[in-house]
Amino acid sequence: MAMSQPITQQPTAAAPGALMQPPAGMEGVPPGLEYLAQVDQLLIHQLLELLEVLTGFETENKYVIKNAMGQQVYFAAEKSDCLERQCCGPARAFSMSILDNYQREVIHLERPCRCGGCCCPCHLNVLEVQAPPGNVIGYVNENWTMCFPEFYITDPAGANLFFINGPLCPIKCYQDVDFPILTADKGSQVGTLTSQWSGCAKECISDAGNFSVTFPMEASWQTKVLLLSSAFLVVSAVYRQTMCTIHCMLNVLSICQDFMYFES
């Protein structure tokens, strides 16, 4: 009897631009969200806008959401007011449409204009999550702290479901930064939100970032949608705000150096 040959090849990454194949419809799962049943990690890649890089003019952000194999699962597009983008930066209000590979909106996010952080404890960040659009399944709420960023994910009634905390500095050179996702009682970790190091060049010229979210494979589609959505608030409230502050400090330093040069 012939012996079967051992498997020596591991799964390889998908070709650039490859789309994740749609799974069969699942009872109780809205159309377009069946993809989530087959993943335990999603990678969020923000598209770099040339206009923003060259001029500093804030544009509406766009993201490609992929699975661990590099196949596109969703596409996310921000819609926001132009004046707010330039004046309020990361604190601006926005709505986010998350589309499947058939261009159907399957998740809708709403975020009002908020400052957040330790300076504005009465005006903290919040994100409303709708899936499918029009059906609110929960919220992501910033928790007031002096130093370390914290967020609670709640159901529509406001009951805490998950807790996210981050490091004092959400940006580290040549390192990924993890935001553990814990149960509401902080007793166990159920996932991780990771800010991925994009390289010196990209980090210096833009606040565009790459992120990943991991969660249990057996989690419900509602849980996976909420954890995925939380990344967009953390991006705006923590990572992008920090990058904006760093860029402003560098600009002020440059202006001071020019002033001192002319004075001398």
Protein backbone atom coordinates (compact mmCIF):
# COMPACT_ATOMS: atom_id res chain seq x y z
CA MET A 1 0.00 0.00 0.00
CA ALA A 2 1.41 3.36 -1.03
CA MET A 3 2.12 5.74 1.81
CA SER A 4 0.77 9.27 1.65
CA GLN A 5 3.35 11.99 1.21
CA PRO A 6 3.84 14.33 4.16
CA ILE A 7 2.65 17.91 3.77
CA THR A 8 5.72 20.11 3.61
CA GLN A 9 4.26 23.39 2.35
CA GLN A 10 2.61 25.97 4.56
CA PRO A 11 -0.21 28.29 3.43
CA THR A 12 1.17 31.27 1.58
CA ALA A 13 0.10 34.88 1.53
CA ALA A 14 -2.50 35.92 -0.99
CA ALA A 15 -1.56 37.81 -4.13
CA PRO A 16 -1.83 41.61 -3.86
CA GLY A 17 -5.41 42.75 -4.40
CA ALA A 18 -6.86 39.29 -3.73
CA LEU A 19 -10.37 39.20 -2.27
CA MET A 20 -11.55 36.82 0.42
CA GLN A 21 -14.03 34.35 -1.02
CA PRO A 22 -17.56 34.89 0.35
CA PRO A 23 -18.72 32.09 2.65
CA ALA A 24 -22.16 30.55 2.46
CA GLY A 25 -24.97 32.45 4.14
CA MET A 26 -25.39 31.77 7.86
CA GLU A 27 -28.65 31.82 9.75
CA GLY A 28 -28.93 34.81 12.06
CA VAL A 29 -25.93 36.62 10.52
CA PRO A 30 -26.62 39.74 8.39
CA PRO A 31 -25.45 39.53 4.77
CA GLY A 32 -21.81 40.54 4.37
CA LEU A 33 -20.86 39.68 7.95
CA GLU A 34 -20.49 35.95 7.34
CA TYR A 35 -16.81 36.60 6.58
CA LEU A 36 -16.23 37.18 10.29
CA ALA A 37 -17.04 33.56 11.14
CA GLN A 38 -13.86 32.47 9.34
CA VAL A 39 -11.32 34.88 10.85
CA ASP A 40 -9.68 35.43 14.22
CA GLN A 41 -7.55 38.35 13.07
CA LEU A 42 -8.16 41.40 10.89
CA LEU A 43 -5.47 43.72 9.54
CA ILE A 44 -6.37 47.37 9.00
CA HIS A 45 -4.20 49.24 6.49
CA GLN A 46 -4.77 52.97 6.06
CA LEU A 47 -4.24 54.17 2.50
CA LEU A 48 -1.64 56.90 2.15
CA GLU A 49 -3.01 60.06 0.53
CA LEU A 50 -0.45 61.86 -1.66
CA LEU A 51 -2.16 65.26 -1.22
CA GLU A 52 -1.94 64.94 2.57
CA VAL A 53 1.72 63.91 2.46
CA LEU A 54 2.77 66.76 0.18
CA THR A 55 0.68 69.59 1.61
CA GLY A 56 -0.47 68.53 5.09
CA PHE A 57 -4.08 69.05 3.97
CA GLU A 58 -6.23 66.60 5.94
CA THR A 59 -8.23 64.30 3.68
CA GLU A 60 -10.92 61.74 4.40
CA ASN A 61 -9.27 58.52 5.52
CA LYS A 62 -9.70 55.21 3.72
CA TYR A 63 -8.77 51.75 4.93
CA VAL A 64 -8.42 48.26 3.50
CA ILE A 65 -9.30 45.51 5.98
CA LYS A 66 -7.66 42.14 5.30
CA ASN A 67 -7.52 38.70 6.85
CA ALA A 68 -4.29 37.04 8.04
CA MET A 69 -3.68 35.72 4.50
CA GLY A 70 -3.69 39.24 3.07
CA GLN A 71 -7.04 38.86 1.31
CA GLN A 72 -9.31 41.90 1.35
CA VAL A 73 -12.37 41.38 3.53
CA TYR A 74 -13.76 44.93 3.83
CA PHE A 75 -13.09 48.49 2.73
CA ALA A 76 -13.72 51.43 5.09
CA ALA A 77 -14.24 55.04 4.03
CA GLU A 78 -14.57 58.09 6.26
CA LYS A 79 -17.03 60.89 5.59
CA SER A 80 -16.37 64.16 7.43
CA ASP A 81 -16.58 67.93 7.08
CA CYS A 82 -13.60 69.55 5.34
CA LEU A 83 -13.41 72.50 7.75
CA GLU A 84 -13.53 70.21 10.79
CA ARG A 85 -10.74 68.07 9.37
CA GLN A 86 -8.42 71.07 9.06
CA CYS A 87 -9.38 72.79 12.34
CA CYS A 88 -10.10 69.88 14.68
CA GLY A 89 -7.79 67.23 13.27
CA PRO A 90 -8.13 63.91 15.14
CA ALA A 91 -10.97 65.32 17.29
CA ARG A 92 -13.27 65.80 14.28
CA ALA A 93 -16.66 64.17 13.88
CA PHE A 94 -16.94 61.49 11.22
CA SER A 95 -19.09 58.69 9.93
CA MET A 96 -17.43 55.53 8.66
CA SER A 97 -18.92 53.16 6.10
CA ILE A 98 -17.47 49.66 6.06
CA LEU A 99 -18.25 47.86 2.80
CA ASP A 100 -17.90 44.23 1.81
CA ASN A 101 -16.39 43.09 -1.48
CA TYR A 102 -19.76 43.60 -3.20
CA GLN A 103 -19.76 47.28 -2.17
CA ARG A 104 -22.59 46.72 0.32
CA GLU A 105 -22.40 48.75 3.52
CA VAL A 106 -22.39 46.16 6.29
CA ILE A 107 -21.17 48.26 9.24
CA HIS A 108 -21.72 51.95 9.96
CA LEU A 109 -19.85 53.99 12.58
CA GLU A 110 -20.73 57.43 13.96
CA ARG A 111 -18.39 59.56 16.02
CA PRO A 112 -19.23 63.10 17.23
CA CYS A 113 -16.62 65.85 17.54
CA ARG A 114 -14.89 65.26 20.87
CA CYS A 115 -11.63 66.36 22.49
CA GLY A 116 -11.14 63.57 25.01
CA GLY A 117 -8.01 62.91 27.00
CA CYS A 118 -7.18 64.06 30.51
CA CYS A 119 -7.84 67.73 29.65
CA CYS A 120 -11.50 67.26 28.72
CA PRO A 121 -13.08 64.77 31.16
CA CYS A 122 -16.58 66.00 30.36
CA HIS A 123 -16.26 65.63 26.61
CA LEU A 124 -14.80 62.16 26.11
CA ASN A 125 -14.72 60.22 22.87
CA VAL A 126 -17.53 57.87 21.92
CA LEU A 127 -18.22 55.73 18.86
CA GLU A 128 -21.62 54.32 17.89
CA VAL A 129 -21.53 50.96 16.10
CA GLN A 130 -24.34 49.89 13.75
CA ALA A 131 -24.50 46.46 12.12
CA PRO A 132 -26.25 46.25 9.80
CA PRO A 133 -26.58 50.04 9.26
CA GLY A 134 -29.45 51.43 11.30
CA ASN A 135 -29.21 48.71 13.98
CA VAL A 136 -27.12 49.87 16.95
CA ILE A 137 -25.26 46.93 18.54
CA GLY A 138 -23.06 48.86 20.95
CA TYR A 139 -20.70 51.71 21.72
CA VAL A 140 -17.01 52.30 22.30
CA ASN A 141 -16.52 54.84 25.12
CA GLU A 142 -13.34 56.53 26.26
CA ASN A 143 -12.73 56.36 30.02
CA TRP A 144 -11.20 59.39 31.74
CA THR A 145 -7.67 58.79 33.01
CA MET A 146 -4.65 60.97 33.73
CA CYS A 147 -2.07 58.94 31.81
CA PHE A 148 -2.97 55.57 30.32
CA PRO A 149 -5.70 55.46 27.62
CA GLU A 150 -8.73 53.34 28.51
CA PHE A 151 -11.90 52.43 26.64
CA TYR A 152 -15.03 50.44 27.46
CA ILE A 153 -17.07 48.60 24.86
CA THR A 154 -20.74 48.47 25.85
CA ASP A 155 -23.99 47.02 24.57
CA PRO A 156 -26.81 49.35 23.41
CA ALA A 157 -28.11 49.62 26.99
CA GLY A 158 -24.72 50.77 28.28
CA ALA A 159 -23.66 47.56 30.05
CA ASN A 160 -19.90 47.00 29.88
CA LEU A 161 -18.78 44.11 27.68
CA PHE A 162 -15.04 44.64 27.17
CA PHE A 163 -12.23 46.87 28.43
CA ILE A 164 -9.27 48.18 26.41
CA ASN A 165 -6.23 49.78 27.97
CA GLY A 166 -3.06 51.05 26.37
CA PRO A 167 0.46 52.17 27.24
CA LEU A 168 1.48 55.64 28.34
CA CYS A 169 3.13 56.23 24.96
CA PRO A 170 1.21 54.63 22.05
CA ILE A 171 4.15 55.07 19.65
CA LYS A 172 7.49 53.27 19.93
CA CYS A 173 10.27 53.33 17.38
CA TYR A 174 10.76 50.00 15.60
CA GLN A 175 8.17 48.28 17.80
CA ASP A 176 4.52 47.32 17.64
CA VAL A 177 2.34 48.62 20.46
CA ASP A 178 -0.35 46.40 21.99
CA PHE A 179 -3.67 47.43 23.52
CA PRO A 180 -4.98 44.36 25.42
CA ILE A 181 -8.72 43.69 25.14
CA LEU A 182 -10.07 42.34 28.42
CA THR A 183 -13.40 41.14 29.73
CA ALA A 184 -15.50 43.78 31.46
CA ASP A 185 -14.27 42.67 34.90
CA LYS A 186 -10.66 42.78 33.62
CA GLY A 187 -10.27 39.16 34.65
CA SER A 188 -9.02 37.70 31.36
CA GLN A 189 -7.76 38.82 27.98
CA VAL A 190 -9.93 38.02 24.96
CA GLY A 191 -8.03 39.80 22.22
CA THR A 192 -5.45 42.41 21.25
CA LEU A 193 -5.49 45.64 19.30
CA THR A 194 -2.01 46.28 17.89
CA SER A 195 -0.55 49.45 16.40
CA GLN A 196 2.05 48.20 13.93
CA TRP A 197 5.32 50.00 13.24
CA SER A 198 5.17 51.26 9.65
CA GLY A 199 8.81 52.25 9.16
CA CYS A 200 10.68 55.48 9.77
CA ALA A 201 9.79 57.15 6.47
CA LYS A 202 6.03 56.62 6.74
CA GLU A 203 5.90 57.46 10.45
CA CYS A 204 7.72 60.76 9.86
CA ILE A 205 5.74 62.06 6.89
CA SER A 206 2.24 60.90 7.77
CA ASP A 207 -0.09 59.94 10.62
CA ALA A 208 -1.44 57.03 8.55
CA GLY A 209 -1.05 53.78 10.44
CA ASN A 210 -1.49 50.04 10.26
CA PHE A 211 -3.39 48.12 12.92
CA SER A 212 -4.51 44.60 13.67
CA VAL A 213 -7.26 43.16 15.84
CA THR A 214 -7.27 39.60 17.16
CA PHE A 215 -10.18 37.84 18.83
CA PRO A 216 -11.39 34.28 19.50
CA MET A 217 -12.49 32.40 16.38
CA GLU A 218 -15.65 31.25 18.19
CA ALA A 219 -16.72 34.78 19.18
CA SER A 220 -20.10 35.99 17.92
CA TRP A 221 -20.31 38.24 14.89
CA GLN A 222 -21.50 41.09 17.14
CA THR A 223 -18.39 40.76 19.30
CA LYS A 224 -16.08 40.74 16.28
CA VAL A 225 -17.80 43.80 14.80
CA LEU A 226 -17.45 45.71 18.08
CA LEU A 227 -13.77 44.81 18.49
CA LEU A 228 -13.03 45.73 14.87
CA SER A 229 -14.87 49.04 15.25
CA SER A 230 -12.98 49.91 18.44
CA ALA A 231 -9.79 50.17 16.40
CA PHE A 232 -11.10 53.23 14.54
CA LEU A 233 -11.75 55.14 17.77
CA VAL A 234 -8.41 54.17 19.28
CA VAL A 235 -6.73 55.29 16.03
CA SER A 236 -8.38 58.72 16.23
CA ALA A 237 -8.32 59.28 19.99
CA VAL A 238 -4.87 57.93 20.86
CA TYR A 239 -2.51 57.14 17.99
CA ARG A 240 -3.39 59.96 15.59
CA GLN A 241 -3.68 62.54 18.40
CA THR A 242 -0.19 61.60 19.58
CA MET A 243 1.21 61.79 16.03
CA CYS A 244 -0.43 65.20 15.57
CA THR A 245 1.15 66.44 18.81
CA ILE A 246 4.58 65.18 17.75
CA HIS A 247 4.33 66.85 14.35
CA CYS A 248 3.21 70.13 15.96
CA MET A 249 6.12 70.03 18.42
CA LEU A 250 8.58 69.44 15.56
CA ASN A 251 7.11 72.38 13.64
CA VAL A 252 7.37 74.66 16.70
CA LEU A 253 10.95 73.55 17.25
CA SER A 254 11.78 74.30 13.62
CA ILE A 255 10.21 77.77 13.88
CA CYS A 256 12.15 78.49 17.08
CA GLN A 257 15.41 77.45 15.46
CA ASP A 258 14.73 79.72 12.47
CA PHE A 259 13.90 82.60 14.80
CA MET A 260 17.10 82.13 16.80
CA TYR A 261 19.10 81.98 13.55
CA PHE A 262 17.73 85.30 12.29
CA GLU A 263 18.17 86.92 15.73
CA SER A 264 21.83 85.96 15.74
